[in-house]
Amino acid sequence: MAQTTTSEHNHDAHAGHGHHEHGFSHPMPIWMLLSVFFALLFLTGLTVFQAQFDLGNAEIWASLTIATIKAALVILFFMHLLWDKPLNAIVILGSLIFVALFLGFTLMDAEGYRENLIYNSTIEASQPVVVPVDPITGAAVPAVAAP
Amino acid sequence: MTAIQENLAHVVDDHADHHHEHPSWLAHHFDDAEQQYDSGKLGMWLFLVTEVLFFSGMFCAYALYRNRNPEVFEFCSSFLNEKLGAINTGVLLFSSLTMAWAVRAAQLRQHQLLVGMLGATLGCAAIFLGVKAVEYSHKMEIGLLPGKLYVAQLDGAHGPHKGYLEFICTVPAIVTALCAFYAIYAFATKSLFHQRVAGPMLVAGLCFFGGVGLGQYLEAQEEASKGHGGHAAGHEHHAMVDGHVDHGSHEHAAAPESVHAAETKTAAEIAASAATAMGGTPNVYVSPTELKTPNADVNQRSMAGLFFSIYYCMTGVHAIHIIGGMIVITWLIVKAAREEFHEQYFGPVDNVGLYWHLVDFIWIYLFPLLYLIT
């Protein structure tokens, strides 16, 4: 009986010794957590600032680039993928590749529908709005839906 | 004699490979703490993969619809309050920081700090939901609803439906009241464990209403500037031409015709006050950035209504994830209050942290894609 308690004590002491190196755990230094956080805040400010300018088609790419940098910071540091087992990195990168395939294949023929689009930013407001014809009834779709 | 020998053998064996003496936190089917931690973590990453793919379906709908109808997104995004979105982004980023710090605290056996960090994360989640509740109720009130429920803006024929915010707030109010009772119980019984659990829960409940207050304040501010600009735009031509969102834009707007500056301002003010006096809804919206009064082609159920379907779906599913995260963080607070975590056993904190960062990750994309379209 006395032996058992000693063994438990030994075990605790062993765990206590591991404290110096934290075993397999990797505590993030506080300065790193804080600098990642402030970098994320800065990038949020940057994306809000960037949104003030009308960049046309470049706008979506600018905001997506900033969002991706932010997402990379979150994944690499907050989710500590940098120090993680490579298998976990492969798993999550695999999912991102499949998302890219999914979106890419879906949007591949999106340009093919271009001519069917309603896009009349150049039409004056006073003119009647050119609207598509309803395929079933043949009547013009009303410009403003009734409330 | 044999018993002692067995015990000795046990001790030796235990030191050799930790096989038989399983501590309470180590499940019996794992060899050691590290194996348990790695298995749990791989499982969590696999779950996150399913989450990413699940959200990607909605991002796909977004991408297709935006690709086909960019003008709808331009129009509808002007109804989303950028300031509230930015504040919610900051709140979520801060909660990610506290969550990552909580993992560190768990690894270093800083039990008090761990409870505090988890409580801060829970509070930030509650603030986020409070602000979201204001955004949702405000949109519902002016008819920015999904699909065929969408009410065309500009026509002003719809009466304002009030009481959505109160409706949304009932469940959080009940939960907060329960937390308050629990906190009273904890302090009455002087149980340190219950105090450590009830404290953060009550603070989080109150944080929700703090978020509601913050959201209402900012929404009212936005409404005041927009409503003013909107009425001016409706009644006065040159105020409309350059009516910016900010308050002080009237003088600026009329600057080319500086002679009429004072006149313009008073006329706009009279028009605005007349509209309110007549009982006209202050919800009539005219986009301040629009030069004309078009948008008729996008301002309808099949166009803007679809945008709001996507908006409610994406942000709503995200909000459900926040609520789910709050439930598991509360579970972590209970475990942390029992001081269960140490450098060999912090997997639950780490894995909930991973989930929480993923929720933050999704919002990092949602914010610019929904709120920041020009």
Coordinates of C-alpha atoms in Angstrom, one line a residue:
Chain A
M1 CA 0.0 0.0 0.0
A2 CA 2.8 2.3 1.0
Q3 CA 4.5 1.4 -2.2
T4 CA 1.5 2.4 -4.3
T5 CA 1.4 5.8 -2.8
T6 CA 5.1 6.2 -3.5
S7 CA 4.5 5.3 -7.0
E8 CA 1.7 7.8 -7.4
H9 CA 4.0 10.4 -5.8
N10 CA 6.7 9.5 -8.2
H11 CA 4.4 9.9 -11.1
D12 CA 3.3 13.4 -9.9
A13 CA 6.9 14.4 -9.4
H14 CA 7.6 13.2 -12.9
A15 CA 4.9 15.3 -14.3
G16 CA 6.2 18.2 -12.2
H17 CA 9.6 17.8 -13.7
G18 CA 8.1 17.9 -17.2
H19 CA 6.9 21.4 -16.4
H20 CA 10.2 22.9 -17.3
E21 CA 9.9 21.8 -20.9
H22 CA 6.1 21.7 -20.8
G23 CA 6.2 18.1 -22.2
F24 CA 4.7 18.1 -25.7
S25 CA 2.9 21.4 -25.2
H26 CA 4.2 24.5 -26.8
P27 CA 3.0 27.6 -25.0
M28 CA 3.0 30.6 -27.3
P29 CA 4.9 33.6 -26.0
I30 CA 2.7 36.5 -25.0
W31 CA 4.5 39.0 -27.3
M32 CA 3.8 36.7 -30.2
L33 CA 0.1 36.5 -29.4
L34 CA -0.2 40.2 -29.0
S35 CA 1.7 41.1 -32.1
V36 CA -0.4 38.7 -34.2
F37 CA -3.5 40.3 -32.7
F38 CA -2.4 43.8 -33.5
A39 CA -1.3 42.8 -37.0
L40 CA -4.9 41.4 -37.5
L41 CA -6.4 44.7 -36.2
F42 CA -4.1 46.7 -38.5
L43 CA -5.2 44.5 -41.5
T44 CA -8.8 45.0 -40.6
G45 CA -8.3 48.8 -40.6
L46 CA -6.5 48.4 -43.9
T47 CA -9.4 46.6 -45.5
V48 CA -11.9 49.1 -44.3
F49 CA -9.7 51.9 -45.6
Q50 CA -9.2 50.1 -48.9
A51 CA -13.0 49.8 -49.3
Q52 CA -13.4 53.6 -49.5
F53 CA -11.9 53.6 -52.9
D54 CA -13.7 52.3 -55.9
L55 CA -11.2 50.0 -57.4
G56 CA -13.6 48.3 -59.8
N57 CA -12.8 44.7 -60.4
A58 CA -9.6 44.9 -58.4
E59 CA -11.6 45.6 -55.3
I60 CA -12.7 42.0 -54.7
W61 CA -9.1 40.8 -55.2
A62 CA -7.7 43.5 -52.9
S63 CA -10.1 42.6 -50.1
L64 CA -9.7 38.9 -50.6
T65 CA -5.9 39.2 -50.5
I66 CA -6.0 41.1 -47.2
A67 CA -8.6 38.5 -45.8
T68 CA -6.3 35.7 -46.8
I69 CA -3.3 37.2 -45.1
K70 CA -5.4 37.6 -42.0
A71 CA -6.7 34.0 -42.3
A72 CA -3.1 32.8 -42.7
L73 CA -2.0 34.6 -39.5
V74 CA -4.9 33.1 -37.6
I75 CA -4.2 29.6 -38.9
L76 CA -0.4 29.7 -38.5
F77 CA -0.2 31.4 -35.1
F78 CA -3.5 31.3 -33.2
M79 CA -4.1 27.7 -34.4
H80 CA -0.3 27.1 -34.1
L81 CA -0.2 25.1 -37.3
L82 CA 3.4 26.3 -37.6
W83 CA 4.4 24.0 -34.7
D84 CA 1.8 21.3 -35.4
K85 CA 2.3 17.9 -36.8
P86 CA 2.6 18.1 -40.7
L87 CA -0.4 15.7 -41.0
N88 CA -2.7 18.3 -39.6
A89 CA -1.3 20.9 -42.1
I90 CA -1.9 18.5 -45.0
V91 CA -5.4 17.9 -43.8
I92 CA -6.4 21.5 -43.7
L93 CA -4.6 22.5 -46.9
G94 CA -6.3 19.6 -48.6
S95 CA -9.7 21.0 -47.6
L96 CA -8.7 24.4 -49.0
I97 CA -7.6 22.8 -52.3
F98 CA -11.0 21.1 -52.6
V99 CA -12.7 24.4 -51.9
A100 CA -10.7 26.0 -54.7
L101 CA -11.6 23.2 -57.0
F102 CA -15.3 23.5 -56.0
L103 CA -15.4 27.3 -56.6
G104 CA -13.2 27.1 -59.7
F105 CA -15.3 24.5 -61.5
T106 CA -18.5 26.3 -60.6
L107 CA -17.3 29.7 -61.8
M108 CA -15.6 28.2 -64.9
D109 CA -18.5 28.9 -67.2
A110 CA -19.9 31.9 -65.4
E111 CA -18.7 34.2 -68.2
G112 CA -20.9 32.3 -70.6
Y113 CA -24.0 33.8 -69.1
R114 CA -22.7 37.4 -69.5
E115 CA -25.0 38.4 -72.3
N116 CA -28.1 37.5 -70.3
L117 CA -27.2 39.8 -67.5
I118 CA -29.4 42.8 -66.5
Y119 CA -26.8 45.5 -66.3
N120 CA -28.0 49.0 -67.1
S121 CA -25.9 51.3 -65.1
T122 CA -25.6 53.5 -68.2
I123 CA -29.3 53.8 -68.7
E124 CA -30.7 57.1 -67.4
A125 CA -33.1 56.9 -64.5
S126 CA -35.8 58.8 -66.4
Q127 CA -35.9 56.1 -69.1
P128 CA -38.0 53.0 -68.6
V129 CA -35.8 50.3 -67.2
V130 CA -35.1 47.6 -69.7
V131 CA -36.1 44.4 -68.1
P132 CA -36.1 40.8 -69.3
V133 CA -39.2 39.3 -70.6
D134 CA -40.8 36.6 -68.5
P135 CA -40.2 33.4 -70.4
I136 CA -43.6 31.9 -69.5
T137 CA -46.1 34.7 -69.8
G138 CA -44.2 36.8 -72.2
A139 CA -44.9 39.9 -70.1
A140 CA -42.2 42.2 -68.9
V141 CA -41.1 41.6 -65.4
P142 CA -42.1 44.7 -63.4
A143 CA -39.2 46.9 -62.5
V144 CA -40.2 47.4 -58.8
A145 CA -41.8 44.5 -57.0
A146 CA -45.0 45.4 -55.2
P147 CA -44.3 45.5 -51.4
Chain B
M1 CA 5.8 -10.8 -0.1
T2 CA 4.5 -11.4 -3.5
A3 CA 2.2 -8.4 -3.2
I4 CA 5.2 -6.1 -2.5
Q5 CA 7.1 -7.6 -5.4
E6 CA 4.1 -7.0 -7.6
N7 CA 3.9 -3.4 -6.4
L8 CA 7.6 -2.9 -7.1
A9 CA 7.2 -4.4 -10.6
H10 CA 4.3 -2.0 -11.0
V11 CA 6.5 1.0 -10.1
V12 CA 9.2 -0.1 -12.5
D13 CA 6.7 -0.7 -15.3
D14 CA 5.0 2.6 -14.7
H15 CA 8.3 4.4 -15.0
A16 CA 9.2 2.4 -18.1
D17 CA 6.3 3.3 -20.3
H18 CA 3.4 4.7 -18.3
H19 CA 1.3 1.8 -19.4
H20 CA -0.7 0.7 -16.4
E21 CA -1.1 3.7 -14.1
H22 CA -3.6 5.7 -16.1
P23 CA -4.4 9.0 -14.5
S24 CA -8.0 10.1 -14.5
W25 CA -7.5 12.5 -17.5
L26 CA -6.0 9.9 -19.7
A27 CA -8.5 7.7 -21.5
H28 CA -7.7 4.0 -21.1
H29 CA -7.3 3.3 -24.8
F30 CA -4.4 5.7 -25.2
D31 CA -0.8 4.9 -24.4
D32 CA 0.2 8.3 -23.2
A33 CA -0.9 11.9 -22.9
E34 CA 0.8 12.9 -26.2
Q35 CA -1.0 10.2 -28.1
Q36 CA -4.3 11.2 -26.7
Y37 CA -3.6 14.9 -27.5
D38 CA -2.5 14.2 -31.1
S39 CA -5.5 11.9 -31.8
G40 CA -7.9 14.5 -30.4
K41 CA -6.3 17.2 -32.4
L42 CA -6.3 15.3 -35.7
G43 CA -10.0 14.6 -35.1
M44 CA -10.6 18.3 -34.5
W45 CA -8.8 19.2 -37.7
L46 CA -10.9 16.7 -39.6
F47 CA -14.1 18.3 -38.2
L48 CA -12.8 21.7 -39.2
V49 CA -12.3 20.4 -42.8
T50 CA -16.0 19.4 -42.9
E51 CA -16.8 22.9 -41.5
V52 CA -14.7 24.6 -44.2
L53 CA -16.4 22.5 -46.9
F54 CA -19.8 23.2 -45.4
F55 CA -19.3 27.0 -45.5
S56 CA -17.7 26.8 -49.0
G57 CA -21.2 25.8 -50.3
M58 CA -22.5 29.1 -49.2
F59 CA -19.4 31.0 -50.5
C60 CA -20.1 29.3 -53.8
A61 CA -23.6 30.6 -53.9
Y62 CA -22.2 34.0 -53.0
A63 CA -19.5 33.9 -55.7
L64 CA -22.0 32.8 -58.4
Y65 CA -24.6 35.4 -57.6
R66 CA -22.1 38.2 -57.2
N67 CA -20.4 37.2 -60.5
R68 CA -23.8 37.4 -62.3
N69 CA -25.3 40.4 -60.5
P70 CA -22.5 42.7 -59.2
E71 CA -24.9 45.7 -59.1
V72 CA -27.1 43.9 -56.7
F73 CA -24.2 43.5 -54.3
E74 CA -23.3 47.1 -54.7
F75 CA -26.8 48.2 -53.9
C76 CA -27.5 45.9 -51.0
S77 CA -24.2 46.3 -49.3
S78 CA -25.0 50.0 -48.8
F79 CA -27.7 48.8 -46.3
L80 CA -25.2 47.0 -44.2
N81 CA -23.7 49.0 -41.4
E82 CA -19.9 49.0 -42.0
K83 CA -19.1 50.3 -38.6
L84 CA -21.0 47.6 -36.8
G85 CA -19.3 45.0 -39.0
A86 CA -15.9 46.4 -38.3
I87 CA -16.5 46.5 -34.5
N88 CA -17.7 42.9 -34.6
T89 CA -14.5 41.9 -36.5
G90 CA -12.4 43.6 -33.8
V91 CA -14.4 41.8 -31.1
L92 CA -14.0 38.4 -32.7
L93 CA -10.3 39.0 -33.3
F94 CA -9.9 39.9 -29.6
S95 CA -11.8 36.8 -28.6
S96 CA -9.4 34.8 -30.7
L97 CA -6.5 36.4 -28.9
T98 CA -8.0 35.5 -25.5
M99 CA -8.7 32.0 -26.7
A100 CA -5.1 31.5 -27.8
W101 CA -4.0 33.0 -24.5
A102 CA -6.3 30.5 -22.7
V103 CA -4.5 27.6 -24.3
R104 CA -1.2 29.0 -23.1
A105 CA -2.7 29.5 -19.6
A106 CA -3.9 25.9 -19.6
Q107 CA -0.4 24.6 -20.6
L108 CA 1.2 26.6 -17.8
R109 CA -1.3 25.6 -15.1
Q110 CA -2.4 29.3 -14.7
H111 CA -5.9 28.2 -13.5
Q112 CA -7.2 31.7 -12.6
L113 CA -6.0 33.2 -15.8
L114 CA -7.5 30.4 -17.8
V115 CA -10.9 31.0 -16.3
G116 CA -10.5 34.7 -17.0
M117 CA -9.4 34.2 -20.6
L118 CA -12.2 31.8 -21.3
G119 CA -14.6 34.3 -19.6
A120 CA -13.3 37.1 -21.8
T121 CA -13.8 34.9 -24.9
L122 CA -17.4 34.1 -23.8
G123 CA -18.0 37.8 -23.2
C124 CA -16.7 38.8 -26.6
A125 CA -18.9 36.2 -28.2
A126 CA -21.9 37.7 -26.4
I127 CA -21.0 41.2 -27.5
F128 CA -20.8 39.9 -31.1
L129 CA -24.2 38.4 -30.8
G130 CA -25.7 41.5 -29.2
V131 CA -24.4 43.7 -32.1
K132 CA -25.7 41.1 -34.6
A133 CA -29.2 41.2 -32.9
V134 CA -29.3 44.9 -33.4
E135 CA -28.3 44.5 -37.1
Y136 CA -30.9 41.8 -37.7
S137 CA -33.8 43.6 -36.0
H138 CA -33.0 46.8 -37.7
K139 CA -33.0 45.1 -41.1
M140 CA -36.2 43.3 -40.4
E141 CA -37.9 46.5 -39.3
I142 CA -37.3 48.2 -42.6
G143 CA -38.1 45.2 -44.7
L144 CA -34.7 44.0 -45.7
L145 CA -35.8 40.4 -45.5
P146 CA -34.7 37.3 -47.5
G147 CA -36.3 36.1 -50.7
K148 CA -39.9 37.0 -51.3
L149 CA -40.3 38.7 -48.0
Y150 CA -38.0 41.5 -49.2
V151 CA -39.8 44.9 -49.2
A152 CA -38.6 47.2 -52.0
Q153 CA -36.9 50.1 -50.5
L154 CA -37.5 53.7 -51.7
D155 CA -41.2 53.4 -51.9
G156 CA -41.8 53.9 -48.2
A157 CA -45.2 52.3 -48.3
H158 CA -44.5 49.8 -45.5
G159 CA -45.2 50.7 -42.0
P160 CA -42.4 50.1 -39.5
H161 CA -42.7 46.8 -37.6
K162 CA -41.2 47.3 -34.2
G163 CA -40.4 44.8 -31.5
Y164 CA -38.1 42.5 -33.3
L165 CA -35.2 43.4 -31.0
E166 CA -37.2 42.7 -27.9
F167 CA -38.2 39.4 -29.4
I168 CA -34.7 38.4 -30.2
C169 CA -33.6 39.5 -26.7
T170 CA -36.0 37.4 -24.8
V171 CA -33.9 34.2 -24.8
P172 CA -30.7 36.0 -23.8
A173 CA -32.6 37.8 -21.1
I174 CA -33.8 34.5 -19.7
V175 CA -30.4 33.0 -19.8
T176 CA -28.8 36.1 -18.2
A177 CA -31.5 36.0 -15.4
L178 CA -30.6 32.3 -14.8
C179 CA -26.9 33.2 -14.7
A180 CA -27.7 35.9 -12.2
F181 CA -29.6 33.5 -9.9
Y182 CA -26.8 31.0 -10.2
A183 CA -24.3 33.8 -9.3
I184 CA -26.4 34.7 -6.2
Y185 CA -26.5 31.0 -5.3
A186 CA -22.7 30.8 -5.7
F187 CA -22.0 33.8 -3.6
A188 CA -24.6 32.7 -1.0
T189 CA -23.0 29.3 -0.6
K190 CA -19.5 30.8 -0.8
S191 CA -18.4 28.0 -3.1
L192 CA -15.3 29.0 -4.9
F193 CA -16.0 26.6 -7.8
H194 CA -19.5 27.9 -8.4
Q195 CA -18.3 31.5 -8.1
R196 CA -15.6 30.9 -10.8
V197 CA -18.2 29.4 -13.1
A198 CA -21.1 31.8 -12.4
G199 CA -19.0 35.0 -12.6
P200 CA -17.9 34.6 -16.3
M201 CA -21.4 33.4 -17.3
L202 CA -23.1 36.4 -15.7
V203 CA -20.6 38.8 -17.2
A204 CA -21.2 37.2 -20.6
G205 CA -24.9 37.5 -20.3
L206 CA -24.5 41.2 -19.4
C207 CA -22.1 41.6 -22.3
F208 CA -24.8 40.6 -24.7
F209 CA -26.9 43.6 -23.6
G210 CA -23.8 45.7 -23.7
G211 CA -23.4 44.7 -27.3
V212 CA -27.1 45.5 -27.9
G213 CA -26.6 49.0 -26.4
L214 CA -23.4 49.6 -28.5
G215 CA -25.2 48.4 -31.6
Q216 CA -28.2 50.6 -31.0
Y217 CA -26.0 53.6 -30.4
L218 CA -24.0 53.2 -33.6
E219 CA -27.1 52.2 -35.6
A220 CA -28.9 55.3 -34.4
Q221 CA -25.9 57.4 -35.3
E222 CA -25.8 55.9 -38.8
E223 CA -29.5 56.3 -39.1
A224 CA -29.4 60.0 -38.2
S225 CA -26.7 60.8 -40.7
K226 CA -28.3 58.6 -43.4
G227 CA -31.8 59.6 -42.7
H228 CA -30.8 63.3 -42.8
G229 CA -28.9 62.8 -46.1
G230 CA -31.7 60.7 -47.4
H231 CA -34.4 63.2 -46.9
A232 CA -32.3 66.0 -48.2
A233 CA -31.7 63.8 -51.3
G234 CA -35.4 63.3 -51.7
H235 CA -36.4 66.9 -51.5
E236 CA -33.4 68.9 -52.5
H237 CA -31.5 68.3 -55.6
H238 CA -28.0 69.6 -54.9
A239 CA -27.9 68.1 -51.5
M240 CA -28.5 64.8 -53.2
V241 CA -25.7 65.3 -55.7
D242 CA -23.0 65.1 -53.2
G243 CA -24.7 63.8 -50.0
H244 CA -22.0 61.9 -48.2
V245 CA -22.8 59.7 -45.3
D246 CA -21.2 61.9 -42.7
H247 CA -23.0 64.7 -40.9
G248 CA -20.9 67.7 -41.9
S249 CA -21.4 67.0 -45.6
H250 CA -24.2 69.5 -46.3
E251 CA -21.9 72.6 -46.5
H252 CA -19.5 70.6 -48.5
A253 CA -22.2 69.3 -50.8
A254 CA -23.5 72.8 -51.6
A255 CA -20.0 74.2 -51.9
P256 CA -20.1 74.7 -55.7
E257 CA -23.2 76.9 -55.2
S258 CA -22.0 78.5 -52.0
V259 CA -24.5 81.3 -52.4
H260 CA -27.3 78.8 -51.7
A261 CA -25.4 77.0 -49.0
A262 CA -27.4 78.3 -46.1
E263 CA -30.6 78.1 -48.0
T264 CA -30.0 74.5 -49.0
K265 CA -29.4 73.4 -45.4
T266 CA -32.5 75.0 -44.1
A267 CA -34.6 73.7 -46.9
A268 CA -33.3 70.2 -46.3
E269 CA -34.0 70.6 -42.6
I270 CA -37.5 71.8 -43.1
A271 CA -38.2 69.0 -45.5
A272 CA -36.8 66.5 -43.0
S273 CA -38.8 67.9 -40.1
A274 CA -41.9 68.1 -42.3
A275 CA -41.6 64.5 -43.2
T276 CA -41.3 63.5 -39.5
A277 CA -44.2 65.8 -38.6
M278 CA -46.4 64.2 -41.2
G279 CA -45.7 60.9 -39.6
G280 CA -43.7 59.8 -42.6
T281 CA -41.5 56.9 -41.9
P282 CA -37.9 57.9 -41.3
N283 CA -37.0 54.5 -42.8
V284 CA -37.4 55.6 -46.4
Y285 CA -34.0 55.0 -47.8
V286 CA -32.2 56.8 -50.6
S287 CA -28.6 55.7 -51.0
P288 CA -26.5 58.7 -50.4
T289 CA -24.0 57.6 -53.0
E290 CA -26.5 57.3 -55.7
L291 CA -26.8 60.2 -58.1
K292 CA -30.2 59.3 -59.4
T293 CA -33.1 57.4 -58.0
P294 CA -32.6 54.2 -60.1
N295 CA -31.9 50.8 -58.5
A296 CA -35.4 49.9 -59.6
D297 CA -34.0 46.9 -61.5
V298 CA -32.2 45.6 -58.5
N299 CA -34.5 46.8 -55.8
Q300 CA -36.9 43.9 -56.0
R301 CA -37.5 40.5 -54.5
S302 CA -35.8 38.5 -57.1
M303 CA -32.6 40.6 -56.9
A304 CA -32.0 42.2 -53.6
G305 CA -34.2 39.6 -51.9
L306 CA -31.8 36.9 -53.1
F307 CA -28.8 38.9 -51.7
F308 CA -30.5 39.1 -48.3
S309 CA -31.2 35.3 -48.5
I310 CA -27.5 34.8 -48.9
Y311 CA -26.7 37.4 -46.2
Y312 CA -29.0 35.9 -43.6
C313 CA -27.9 32.4 -44.4
M314 CA -24.2 33.0 -44.1
T315 CA -24.3 35.3 -41.1
G316 CA -27.0 33.2 -39.5
V317 CA -25.1 30.0 -39.8
H318 CA -22.0 31.8 -38.5
A319 CA -24.0 33.1 -35.5
I320 CA -25.2 29.5 -34.8
H321 CA -21.5 28.5 -34.7
I322 CA -20.9 31.3 -32.2
I323 CA -23.7 30.1 -30.0
G324 CA -22.3 26.5 -30.2
G325 CA -18.9 27.8 -29.4
M326 CA -20.3 29.6 -26.3
I327 CA -21.8 26.4 -25.1
V328 CA -18.5 24.5 -25.3
I329 CA -16.6 27.4 -23.8
T330 CA -18.9 27.3 -20.8
W331 CA -18.1 23.6 -20.5
L332 CA -14.4 24.5 -20.6
I333 CA -15.0 27.1 -17.8
V334 CA -16.5 24.4 -15.6
K335 CA -13.5 22.2 -16.2
A336 CA -11.1 25.0 -15.7
A337 CA -12.8 26.0 -12.5
R338 CA -12.1 22.5 -11.3
E339 CA -8.4 23.0 -12.3
E340 CA -8.4 20.0 -14.5
F341 CA -5.9 21.3 -17.1
H342 CA -2.2 21.0 -17.1
E343 CA 0.7 20.6 -19.5
Q344 CA -0.2 16.9 -20.1
Y345 CA -3.9 17.5 -20.5
F346 CA -5.0 20.7 -22.3
G347 CA -6.5 19.1 -25.4
P348 CA -10.1 20.3 -24.8
V349 CA -8.9 23.9 -24.5
D350 CA -6.8 23.6 -27.6
N351 CA -9.5 21.9 -29.7
V352 CA -12.2 24.3 -28.7
G353 CA -9.7 27.0 -29.5
L354 CA -9.2 25.6 -33.0
Y355 CA -13.0 25.6 -33.5
W356 CA -13.2 29.2 -32.2
H357 CA -10.4 30.4 -34.5
L358 CA -12.2 28.7 -37.5
V359 CA -15.4 30.7 -36.6
D360 CA -13.2 33.8 -36.6
F361 CA -11.6 32.7 -39.8
I362 CA -15.0 32.5 -41.5
W363 CA -15.9 36.0 -40.3
I364 CA -12.6 37.4 -41.6
Y365 CA -13.9 36.5 -45.1
L366 CA -17.6 37.4 -44.5
F367 CA -16.8 40.9 -43.3
P368 CA -15.2 42.3 -46.5
L369 CA -17.4 40.2 -48.8
L370 CA -20.7 41.4 -47.4
Y371 CA -20.1 44.8 -45.8
L372 CA -17.3 46.4 -47.8
I373 CA -18.5 46.4 -51.3
T374 CA -18.3 49.7 -53.1

